[in-house]
Short mmCIF file of C-alpha atoms and ligand atoms in Angstrom, two decimals:
data_model
loop_
_atom_site.label_atom_id
_atom_site.label_comp_id
_atom_site.label_asym_id
_atom_site.label_seq_id
_atom_site.Cartn_x
_atom_site.Cartn_y
_atom_site.Cartn_z
CA MET E 1 138.63 65.64 430.95
CA THR E 2 138.99 61.92 431.33
CA ALA E 3 142.38 60.85 432.50
CA GLN E 4 142.13 57.80 430.24
CA LEU E 5 141.74 59.91 427.12
CA GLN E 6 144.67 62.05 428.06
CA ARG E 7 146.82 59.04 428.74
CA ALA E 8 145.88 57.39 425.47
CA ASP E 9 147.71 60.17 423.62
CA SER E 10 150.95 59.20 425.28
CA ARG E 11 151.16 55.75 423.77
CA PRO E 12 154.18 55.01 421.64
CA ASP E 13 153.67 53.80 418.10
CA THR E 14 153.03 50.12 418.66
CA ARG E 15 152.66 48.90 415.09
CA ALA E 16 155.96 47.12 414.90
CA GLU E 17 158.10 48.01 417.83
CA ILE E 18 157.67 48.74 421.50
CA VAL E 19 160.00 51.27 423.10
CA SER E 20 159.98 52.21 426.77
CA HIS E 21 161.67 55.22 428.37
CA GLU E 22 162.65 56.22 431.87
CA PRO E 23 160.09 58.79 432.99
CA ALA E 24 162.71 60.51 435.16
CA THR E 25 165.33 61.05 432.45
CA GLY E 26 163.77 60.19 429.10
CA ALA E 27 166.51 57.60 428.50
CA GLU E 28 165.50 54.56 426.48
CA VAL E 29 165.05 51.43 428.60
CA TRP E 30 163.82 48.78 426.19
CA ARG E 31 163.18 48.35 422.49
CA GLY E 32 161.89 45.28 420.75
CA PRO E 33 159.44 43.95 418.23
CA VAL E 34 155.77 43.35 418.94
CA ALA E 35 155.06 39.63 419.33
CA ASP E 36 153.08 37.99 416.55
CA VAL E 37 149.61 37.39 417.99
CA ASP E 38 148.65 34.30 415.94
CA GLU E 39 151.97 32.56 416.52
CA THR E 40 151.93 33.32 420.23
CA VAL E 41 148.42 31.92 420.61
CA ALA E 42 149.23 28.82 418.55
CA ARG E 43 152.29 28.10 420.70
CA ALA E 44 150.23 28.47 423.88
CA ARG E 45 147.48 26.18 422.57
CA ARG E 46 150.01 23.47 421.79
CA ALA E 47 151.61 23.86 425.21
CA TRP E 48 148.75 23.92 427.63
CA PRO E 49 147.55 20.27 427.58
CA SER E 50 150.95 18.99 428.71
CA TRP E 51 151.31 21.76 431.29
CA ALA E 52 147.82 20.96 432.62
CA ALA E 53 148.69 17.26 432.73
CA GLN E 54 151.66 17.81 435.06
CA PRO E 55 150.92 16.82 438.63
CA LEU E 56 149.85 19.83 440.68
CA SER E 57 152.83 19.24 442.96
CA THR E 58 155.20 19.68 440.00
CA ARG E 59 153.62 22.95 438.99
CA MET E 60 153.79 24.19 442.58
CA GLU E 61 157.43 23.16 442.86
CA LEU E 62 158.33 24.99 439.65
CA LEU E 63 156.62 28.12 440.93
CA ARG E 64 158.54 27.90 444.19
CA ARG E 65 161.69 27.75 442.10
CA PHE E 66 160.42 30.82 440.26
CA ALA E 67 160.21 32.65 443.60
CA ASN E 68 163.85 31.69 444.20
CA GLU E 69 164.87 32.99 440.78
CA VAL E 70 163.18 36.31 441.57
CA ARG E 71 164.99 36.37 444.92
CA LYS E 72 168.32 35.92 443.14
CA ASP E 73 167.49 38.74 440.71
CA ALA E 74 165.68 40.93 443.25
CA GLU E 75 167.92 43.97 443.07
CA ALA E 76 168.17 43.91 439.28
CA LEU E 77 164.41 43.56 438.95
CA ALA E 78 163.77 46.40 441.43
CA THR E 79 166.22 48.59 439.54
CA CYS E 80 164.48 47.80 436.27
CA ILE E 81 161.05 48.67 437.72
CA ALA E 82 162.35 51.91 439.22
CA ARG E 83 163.95 52.94 435.94
CA GLU E 84 161.07 51.94 433.73
CA VAL E 85 158.10 53.39 435.64
CA GLY E 86 159.89 55.97 437.78
CA LYS E 87 158.92 54.79 441.25
CA PRO E 88 161.46 55.23 444.06
CA LEU E 89 163.86 52.32 444.46
CA TRP E 90 162.58 51.51 447.98
CA GLU E 91 159.11 51.12 446.56
CA ALA E 92 160.28 49.02 443.63
CA ARG E 93 162.00 46.71 446.14
CA ALA E 94 158.71 46.34 448.01
CA GLU E 95 157.06 45.43 444.71
CA VAL E 96 159.60 42.65 444.17
CA ASP E 97 158.88 41.34 447.68
CA SER E 98 155.20 41.14 446.70
CA VAL E 99 156.11 39.15 443.60
CA ILE E 100 157.96 36.61 445.73
CA ALA E 101 155.23 36.45 448.40
CA LYS E 102 152.58 35.83 445.76
CA VAL E 103 153.76 32.28 445.16
CA GLU E 104 153.06 30.92 448.66
CA VAL E 105 149.81 32.89 448.86
CA SER E 106 148.67 31.42 445.55
CA ILE E 107 149.53 27.88 446.60
CA ARG E 108 147.49 28.35 449.78
CA SER E 109 144.69 29.99 447.87
CA TYR E 110 144.57 27.17 445.30
CA ALA E 111 144.31 24.65 448.12
CA GLU E 112 141.65 26.57 450.01
CA ARG E 113 139.46 27.73 447.16
CA THR E 114 139.87 25.27 444.32
CA ALA E 115 141.15 22.08 445.89
CA GLN E 116 139.70 18.68 445.19
CA ARG E 117 136.86 17.68 447.54
CA ARG E 118 135.01 14.42 448.03
CA LEU E 119 131.52 14.35 449.43
CA ASP E 120 130.80 10.72 450.27
CA SER E 121 127.28 9.41 450.65
CA ALA E 122 126.34 5.80 451.44
CA LEU E 123 123.44 5.81 448.98
CA GLN E 124 124.78 7.84 446.12
CA GLY E 125 128.43 6.87 446.19
CA ALA E 126 131.08 9.49 446.07
CA MET E 127 130.64 12.99 444.81
CA ALA E 128 133.88 14.63 443.73
CA VAL E 129 134.51 18.29 443.07
CA ARG E 130 137.65 18.97 441.10
CA HIS E 131 138.85 21.96 439.12
CA LYS E 132 140.10 22.22 435.58
CA PRO E 133 142.10 25.01 433.98
CA HIS E 134 140.42 27.10 431.29
CA GLY E 135 143.20 26.58 428.75
CA VAL E 136 144.99 29.60 427.32
CA LEU E 137 144.66 32.83 429.29
CA VAL E 138 145.99 36.22 428.24
CA VAL E 139 147.19 38.55 431.00
CA LEU E 140 146.95 42.25 430.10
CA SER E 141 148.70 44.29 432.75
CA PRO E 142 149.09 47.98 433.64
CA PHE E 143 152.23 50.08 434.03
CA ASN E 144 151.97 51.12 437.66
CA TYR E 145 152.91 47.76 439.22
CA PRO E 146 154.49 46.22 436.17
CA ALA E 147 155.77 43.08 437.90
CA HIS E 148 153.41 42.47 440.82
CA LEU E 149 150.07 42.99 439.12
CA ALA E 150 150.94 40.86 436.11
CA ASN E 151 152.34 38.23 438.44
CA ALA E 152 149.19 38.34 440.55
CA HIS E 153 147.34 36.80 437.59
CA ILE E 154 150.18 34.73 436.12
CA VAL E 155 151.12 32.68 439.19
CA PRO E 156 147.61 31.46 440.07
CA ALA E 157 146.87 30.85 436.38
CA LEU E 158 149.96 28.66 436.02
CA ILE E 159 149.31 26.77 439.26
CA ALA E 160 145.82 25.93 438.00
CA GLY E 161 147.33 24.50 434.78
CA ASN E 162 146.65 27.23 432.24
CA ALA E 163 149.10 28.37 429.59
CA VAL E 164 149.62 32.11 429.92
CA ILE E 165 150.31 34.79 427.35
CA PHE E 166 151.67 37.80 429.18
CA LYS E 167 151.23 41.07 427.34
CA PRO E 168 152.83 43.62 429.63
CA SER E 169 152.04 47.31 429.57
CA GLU E 170 153.61 48.91 426.52
CA ARG E 171 155.24 51.24 429.03
CA ALA E 172 156.96 48.49 430.99
CA PRO E 173 158.17 45.74 428.63
CA ALA E 174 161.65 45.47 430.19
CA THR E 175 160.13 44.53 433.54
CA GLY E 176 157.82 42.05 431.84
CA GLU E 177 160.69 40.40 430.02
CA MET E 178 162.79 40.10 433.15
CA LEU E 179 159.91 38.59 435.09
CA THR E 180 159.22 36.06 432.34
CA ARG E 181 162.89 35.00 432.29
CA CYS E 182 162.59 34.08 435.97
CA PHE E 183 159.74 31.67 435.11
CA HIS E 184 161.78 30.11 432.34
CA ARG E 185 164.94 29.79 434.43
CA ALA E 186 162.84 28.05 437.07
CA GLY E 187 161.82 25.43 434.52
CA VAL E 188 158.30 26.54 433.61
CA PRO E 189 158.08 25.62 429.90
CA ALA E 190 158.71 28.55 427.58
CA ALA E 191 155.38 28.08 425.82
CA ALA E 192 153.42 27.82 429.09
CA ILE E 193 154.34 31.41 429.96
CA GLN E 194 155.16 33.61 426.99
CA PHE E 195 156.30 37.19 427.06
CA ALA E 196 154.31 38.95 424.34
CA PRO E 197 155.20 42.62 424.01
CA GLY E 198 152.53 44.71 422.37
CA GLY E 199 150.29 47.70 422.82
CA PRO E 200 146.53 48.21 423.09
CA ALA E 201 146.03 46.96 419.51
CA GLU E 202 147.69 43.63 420.31
CA GLY E 203 145.76 43.50 423.60
CA ALA E 204 142.54 43.86 421.64
CA ALA E 205 143.70 41.23 419.11
CA TYR E 206 144.28 38.66 421.88
CA VAL E 207 140.87 39.46 423.38
CA ALA E 208 139.19 38.79 420.02
CA HIS E 209 141.28 35.72 419.16
CA GLU E 210 139.50 32.38 418.78
CA GLY E 211 142.34 30.58 420.52
CA ILE E 212 141.98 32.41 423.83
CA ASP E 213 139.90 30.95 426.66
CA GLY E 214 140.06 33.92 428.98
CA VAL E 215 141.29 37.45 429.59
CA LEU E 216 142.79 38.54 432.90
CA PHE E 217 142.92 42.32 432.68
CA THR E 218 144.16 44.96 435.08
CA GLY E 219 143.89 48.51 433.81
CA SER E 220 141.58 51.43 433.28
CA ALA E 221 137.79 51.17 433.31
CA ALA E 222 137.49 52.44 429.73
CA ASN E 223 139.66 49.62 428.41
CA GLY E 224 138.07 47.02 430.69
CA ILE E 225 134.65 48.01 429.38
CA ALA E 226 135.91 47.74 425.78
CA ILE E 227 137.07 44.18 426.53
CA ASN E 228 133.78 43.30 428.20
CA ARG E 229 131.85 44.66 425.25
CA ARG E 230 134.00 42.73 422.78
CA LEU E 231 133.26 39.51 424.63
CA ALA E 232 129.61 40.19 425.41
CA ALA E 233 128.52 37.38 423.07
CA ARG E 234 131.13 34.94 424.39
CA PRO E 235 129.91 33.59 427.73
CA ASP E 236 132.41 30.76 427.26
CA ARG E 237 135.30 33.14 427.92
CA MET E 238 136.59 33.86 431.39
CA VAL E 239 136.84 37.62 431.80
CA ALA E 240 138.37 39.03 434.99
CA LEU E 241 138.50 42.81 435.06
CA GLU E 242 140.44 44.71 437.73
CA MET E 243 139.85 48.38 436.97
CA GLY E 244 140.33 51.84 438.41
CA GLY E 245 138.76 53.74 441.26
CA ASN E 246 137.65 57.18 442.39
CA ASN E 247 138.23 56.19 445.99
CA ALA E 248 136.94 58.05 449.00
CA MET E 249 138.46 58.53 452.43
CA VAL E 250 136.22 59.92 455.16
CA VAL E 251 137.87 61.60 458.14
CA TRP E 252 135.54 61.87 461.10
CA ASP E 253 136.03 62.65 464.79
CA THR E 254 139.51 61.72 465.89
CA PRO E 255 141.93 63.36 468.30
CA LYS E 256 144.83 61.76 466.40
CA LEU E 257 145.23 64.43 463.77
CA THR E 258 148.86 63.72 462.93
CA ASP E 259 148.15 60.05 462.29
CA ALA E 260 145.02 60.90 460.30
CA ALA E 261 147.05 63.29 458.15
CA ALA E 262 149.72 60.65 457.55
CA ILE E 263 147.06 58.13 456.46
CA VAL E 264 145.57 60.71 454.07
CA VAL E 265 148.95 61.61 452.58
CA GLN E 266 150.04 57.98 452.16
CA SER E 267 146.73 57.10 450.53
CA ALA E 268 146.69 60.03 448.13
CA PHE E 269 150.31 60.42 447.14
CA ALA E 270 152.17 57.09 447.38
CA THR E 271 153.42 56.07 443.92
CA SER E 272 152.64 59.66 442.86
CA GLY E 273 148.95 58.80 443.14
CA GLN E 274 149.33 56.10 440.49
CA ARG E 275 147.64 53.34 442.43
CA CYS E 276 144.22 51.96 441.69
CA THR E 277 143.38 52.19 445.41
CA ALA E 278 144.72 55.74 445.93
CA ALA E 279 142.41 58.08 447.81
CA ARG E 280 141.18 60.60 445.25
CA ARG E 281 138.47 62.20 447.36
CA LEU E 282 138.86 63.25 450.98
CA ILE E 283 135.57 63.81 452.76
CA VAL E 284 136.00 65.73 456.00
CA LYS E 285 133.73 66.66 458.86
CA ASP E 286 133.21 70.43 459.01
CA THR E 287 134.42 70.77 462.56
CA MET E 288 137.71 68.99 461.79
CA TYR E 289 138.36 70.65 458.48
CA ASP E 290 140.73 73.49 459.42
CA ALA E 291 142.89 71.49 461.80
CA LEU E 292 143.08 68.40 459.57
CA MET E 293 143.77 70.27 456.35
CA ALA E 294 146.53 72.28 458.01
CA GLU E 295 148.21 69.00 459.05
CA VAL E 296 147.70 67.36 455.66
CA LYS E 297 149.07 70.36 453.80
CA ALA E 298 152.07 70.68 456.12
CA LEU E 299 152.92 67.03 455.58
CA ALA E 300 152.36 67.16 451.82
CA ASP E 301 154.65 70.22 451.69
CA ARG E 302 157.42 68.07 453.14
CA LEU E 303 157.18 65.21 450.63
CA ILE E 304 160.28 64.82 448.50
CA VAL E 305 159.54 64.44 444.80
CA GLY E 306 162.56 63.09 442.98
CA ALA E 307 164.13 60.55 440.68
CA PRO E 308 164.02 56.87 441.72
CA PHE E 309 167.66 56.59 442.77
CA ASP E 310 168.05 60.02 444.42
CA GLU E 311 169.57 60.35 447.88
CA PRO E 312 167.90 61.13 450.21
CA ALA E 313 165.20 58.83 448.89
CA PRO E 314 162.17 60.60 447.48
CA PHE E 315 158.66 59.85 448.71
CA MET E 316 157.38 59.94 445.16
CA GLY E 317 158.83 59.86 441.66
CA PRO E 318 157.55 61.32 438.41
CA VAL E 319 154.28 60.23 436.84
CA ILE E 320 154.61 57.84 433.93
CA ASP E 321 155.14 60.33 431.09
CA ASN E 322 154.74 63.92 429.95
CA ALA E 323 151.35 63.31 428.38
CA ALA E 324 150.08 62.01 431.74
CA ALA E 325 151.56 65.06 433.50
CA ASP E 326 149.94 67.39 430.94
CA GLY E 327 146.61 65.64 431.35
CA LEU E 328 146.73 65.91 435.12
CA THR E 329 147.68 69.60 434.88
CA GLU E 330 144.70 70.22 432.61
CA SER E 331 142.43 68.31 434.98
CA PHE E 332 143.63 70.40 437.92
CA LEU E 333 142.99 73.60 435.96
CA TYR E 334 139.54 72.32 435.05
CA LEU E 335 138.72 71.77 438.73
CA LEU E 336 140.09 75.25 439.57
CA SER E 337 138.10 76.98 436.87
CA HIS E 338 134.86 75.20 437.81
CA GLY E 339 134.66 76.18 441.46
CA GLY E 340 137.58 74.32 443.06
CA ARG E 341 139.80 76.13 445.58
CA ALA E 342 143.45 75.17 445.60
CA ILE E 343 144.84 74.22 449.00
CA LYS E 344 148.10 73.16 447.39
CA HIS E 345 148.74 73.81 443.72
CA LEU E 346 149.85 71.18 441.25
CA VAL E 347 153.30 72.24 440.15
CA ARG E 348 155.41 70.80 437.37
CA THR E 349 158.78 70.91 438.97
CA HIS E 350 160.83 70.03 435.91
CA GLU E 351 160.73 71.47 432.42
CA THR E 352 161.01 68.31 430.39
CA ALA E 353 160.32 65.39 432.75
CA PRO E 354 156.91 64.54 434.27
CA PHE E 355 157.60 65.42 437.92
CA LEU E 356 154.51 66.77 439.68
CA SER E 357 154.19 68.07 443.21
CA PRO E 358 151.35 66.66 445.32
CA ALA E 359 148.22 68.77 444.91
CA ILE E 360 145.16 69.33 447.09
CA ILE E 361 142.01 71.09 445.98
CA ASP E 362 138.75 71.76 447.83
CA VAL E 363 135.89 70.96 445.46
CA THR E 364 133.02 71.42 447.95
CA ALA E 365 131.68 74.41 446.02
CA MET E 366 131.77 72.72 442.63
CA ALA E 367 128.30 72.28 441.23
CA GLU E 368 129.22 69.15 439.29
CA ARG E 369 132.29 67.15 440.12
CA PRO E 370 133.58 64.94 437.34
CA ASP E 371 133.49 61.30 438.41
CA VAL E 372 136.73 60.29 436.71
CA GLU E 373 139.86 58.63 437.95
CA LEU E 374 142.67 61.21 437.98
CA PHE E 375 145.62 58.83 438.00
CA GLY E 376 148.16 61.07 439.69
CA PRO E 377 148.91 63.12 442.83
CA ILE E 378 145.71 65.17 443.02
CA LEU E 379 143.53 64.98 446.12
CA GLN E 380 140.04 66.50 445.99
CA VAL E 381 138.49 67.56 449.29
CA VAL E 382 134.80 67.78 450.17
CA ARG E 383 133.53 69.25 453.41
CA VAL E 384 130.37 67.81 454.99
CA SER E 385 128.44 68.34 458.20
CA ASP E 386 126.88 64.98 459.03
CA PHE E 387 127.78 61.34 458.72
CA ASP E 388 124.98 60.39 456.31
CA GLN E 389 126.19 63.13 454.01
CA ALA E 390 129.73 61.73 454.28
CA ILE E 391 128.56 58.27 453.22
CA ALA E 392 126.47 59.74 450.40
CA GLN E 393 129.51 61.66 449.17
CA ALA E 394 131.69 58.55 449.38
CA ASN E 395 129.12 56.73 447.24
CA ALA E 396 128.82 59.57 444.72
CA SER E 397 130.85 57.65 442.16
CA ARG E 398 130.27 54.98 439.57
CA TYR E 399 133.48 53.33 440.77
CA GLY E 400 133.71 51.21 443.92
CA LEU E 401 137.21 49.96 444.61
CA ALA E 402 138.46 51.17 448.02
CA ALA E 403 137.09 53.33 450.83
CA SER E 404 138.41 54.18 454.28
CA LEU E 405 137.01 55.73 457.39
CA VAL E 406 139.55 57.45 459.61
CA GLY E 407 138.27 58.20 463.11
CA GLY E 408 134.67 57.72 464.17
CA THR E 409 133.19 55.28 466.66
CA PRO E 410 132.79 51.53 466.15
CA GLN E 411 129.10 52.18 465.50
CA GLU E 412 129.97 54.73 462.85
CA TYR E 413 132.41 52.32 461.27
CA ASN E 414 129.65 49.66 461.18
CA ARG E 415 127.38 52.12 459.39
CA PHE E 416 130.15 53.08 457.02
CA TRP E 417 131.01 49.44 456.28
CA ALA E 418 127.36 48.53 455.71
CA ASN E 419 126.52 51.45 453.45
CA VAL E 420 129.61 52.33 451.50
CA ARG E 421 129.87 50.64 448.12
CA ALA E 422 133.40 49.29 447.61
CA GLY E 423 135.30 46.02 447.47
CA ILE E 424 137.83 47.18 450.07
CA VAL E 425 136.53 49.00 453.15
CA ASN E 426 139.07 49.97 455.81
CA TRP E 427 139.00 51.61 459.22
CA ASN E 428 141.88 53.82 460.38
CA ARG E 429 143.97 52.35 457.59
CA PRO E 430 144.98 53.80 454.23
CA THR E 431 142.96 52.95 451.14
CA ILE E 432 146.16 51.60 449.55
CA GLY E 433 148.22 48.49 450.28
CA PRO E 434 145.67 45.70 450.04
CA SER E 435 146.64 42.46 451.77
CA HIS E 436 147.83 39.46 449.73
CA ALA E 437 145.84 37.24 452.01
CA ALA E 438 142.52 38.88 451.12
CA PRO E 439 140.47 39.19 447.95
CA MET E 440 141.18 42.36 445.98
CA GLY E 441 138.58 43.82 443.69
CA GLY E 442 135.84 46.35 443.37
CA VAL E 443 132.25 46.93 442.30
CA GLY E 444 130.70 49.39 439.87
CA LEU E 445 133.21 50.49 437.25
CA SER E 446 136.06 49.02 439.32
CA GLY E 447 135.57 45.36 438.47
CA ASN E 448 133.28 42.58 437.32
CA HIS E 449 132.99 40.65 440.58
CA ARG E 450 136.03 38.52 439.92
CA PRO E 451 138.39 39.78 442.59
CA THR E 452 142.04 38.97 442.37
CA GLY E 453 144.40 38.62 445.37
CA PHE E 454 143.53 35.59 447.44
CA TYR E 455 140.48 34.85 445.26
CA ALA E 456 142.42 34.78 441.98
CA ALA E 457 142.28 30.97 442.11
CA ASP E 458 138.52 31.24 441.48
CA TYR E 459 138.89 32.69 438.00
CA CYS E 460 141.84 30.51 436.99
CA ALA E 461 139.93 27.21 437.09
CA TYR E 462 136.36 25.99 436.81
CA PRO E 463 134.75 23.40 439.06
CA VAL E 464 133.68 20.02 437.71
CA ALA E 465 131.21 18.03 439.82
CA SER E 466 131.39 14.25 439.37
CA GLY E 467 129.15 11.56 440.85
CA GLU E 468 131.37 8.47 440.96
CA MET E 469 130.88 4.76 441.81
CA GLU E 470 133.20 1.90 440.98
CA GLN E 471 130.39 -0.27 439.54
CA PRO E 472 127.11 0.72 437.92
CA ARG E 473 124.27 0.04 440.37
CA ALA E 474 120.75 1.27 439.72
CA VAL E 475 117.09 0.31 439.87
CA ILE E 476 114.02 2.19 438.74
CA GLY E 477 111.91 2.54 441.86
CA VAL E 478 108.64 4.05 440.65
CA GLY E 479 106.53 4.39 437.52
CA LEU E 480 107.18 0.94 436.07
CA ARG E 481 104.34 -1.12 434.54
P1 NAD J 1 145.48 50.66 430.56
O1 NAD J 1 144.04 50.34 430.64
O2 NAD J 1 145.89 51.77 429.68
O3 NAD J 1 146.32 49.38 430.06
C1 NAD J 1 146.27 48.13 430.72
C2 NAD J 1 146.65 47.04 429.75
O4 NAD J 1 145.60 46.83 428.80
C3 NAD J 1 147.89 47.34 428.92
O5 NAD J 1 148.63 46.15 428.78
C4 NAD J 1 147.31 47.81 427.58
O6 NAD J 1 148.17 47.61 426.50
C5 NAD J 1 146.09 46.95 427.47
N1 NAD J 1 145.01 47.52 426.68
C6 NAD J 1 144.69 48.82 426.49
N2 NAD J 1 143.57 48.93 425.74
C7 NAD J 1 143.17 47.68 425.45
C8 NAD J 1 142.07 47.13 424.72
N3 NAD J 1 141.15 47.90 424.15
N4 NAD J 1 141.95 45.80 424.64
C9 NAD J 1 142.85 44.99 425.23
N5 NAD J 1 143.92 45.45 425.92
C10 NAD J 1 144.06 46.78 426.04
O7 NAD J 1 145.99 50.91 432.05
P2 NAD J 1 147.32 51.64 432.54
O8 NAD J 1 147.26 53.09 432.20
O9 NAD J 1 148.50 50.86 432.12
O10 NAD J 1 147.18 51.44 434.13
C11 NAD J 1 146.50 52.32 434.97
C12 NAD J 1 145.07 51.89 435.18
O11 NAD J 1 145.03 50.59 435.75
C13 NAD J 1 144.34 52.78 436.18
O12 NAD J 1 143.04 52.99 435.73
C14 NAD J 1 144.36 51.96 437.44
O13 NAD J 1 143.36 52.29 438.37
C15 NAD J 1 144.20 50.58 436.90
N6 NAD J 1 144.66 49.58 437.86
C16 NAD J 1 143.75 48.75 438.47
C17 NAD J 1 144.17 47.84 439.44
C18 NAD J 1 143.22 46.92 440.16
O14 NAD J 1 143.69 45.95 440.75
N7 NAD J 1 141.93 47.15 440.15
C19 NAD J 1 145.51 47.79 439.77
C20 NAD J 1 146.40 48.65 439.12
C21 NAD J 1 145.97 49.53 438.16
#
């Protein structure tokens, strides 16, 4: 019952054409040909030396202009995102804000993490550390944040001087095209950032292509592992993998039940659970269980599930497509038939469109819980009696993206922080909504130790150490006859 396998069935035929549809209505959003892989790579290879040779200040200025172009198009871009992936308009607008904010963050991050440094020494002259771009990088991005997550790789890669091939999710090409136009209107050369529609087959072809210097991937663990395996014999390639999670939230002693419930609900159900950092597993102290679950259920019962432009605004939209909704329904039934107890059933609220109600299921009694990422609005609950057990449960996953403790003492939070295995560890905060100003990545099946966010600069350039003196000056001090 892997969510990835179920989702794979939903892919459109990507041999010649990509077509995207509105999840909420089924209406066609975008149709266009798949980009030719060899031609796209050749164009990027020709372009990158001159892009890399631009002064850094020019590249930064062009990216600031890009932010302005996005600002001008903000409402149209948000509307496109909301239509194409089904998220509520208010949330799509927040995504566009993140796209704009990414530019200043990336400029700061480049300066802090990959700037030029000189280490002067009277005896050895000057030592310089400078960074060079890798060359041509392909960005393979997921559907759930079709603008922001692609952009989170593209902007730092361009600042560092790489040429970028952007292969958007096959389920969100319209958003990808609109985003790319903003770069071009800002004056970034067309061949330095190319929009390259395609599906998994084209993604795999870029990964295997001789003309690619690196792959910046955000998507499911299964596909990230396939990329890693394909490049296992190519240590010369930069591979940054941002993958999924089976994230845990532990709720411990807290008198603030209403707030705790709101944090749980936000973490589990925002974006219909289609966030890499969504809380999938809620681990609750025995003594708090009844009171907390009553609050969580009452709040989840009130969430409005609706189409992106509905009034009043929905909390969550549909999931990405019917195949995903079918897969999640099967997964919920699997949990139910293997010892799970439904606290709130998963309901398909619409006959033909993939609207799902938020679901909560207690899986404490399940003998074996599948450690898979269910990419939708399903929250699994486990009841425990002591704190060590809570940490052990949180760590009972091969993934390690985000974890939160809600409640508990500072000492308990210290223990949680020290022992829980994840790249994002929060206290009294949701698992979702990572800060732009911090690194963003996970361990285990969630990533390959190349976090994005503020640390994206690290994988977009490599350091070159240079000992430098204006004149040669040397003597051999020992060992001469
Ligand atoms: P996906 O893995 O299906 O696709 C991601 C991208 O990779 C797409 O562009 C796709 O065409 C391409 N692709 C698929 N198979 C490929 C292959 N074998 N070789 C090369 N490219 C390939 O992911 P999705 O369903 O679009 O997105 C949801 C997944 O992304 C979830 O698992 C989610 O947790 C993860 N995600 C992770 C982060 C993070 O920052 N860690 C953020 C958002 C989403």
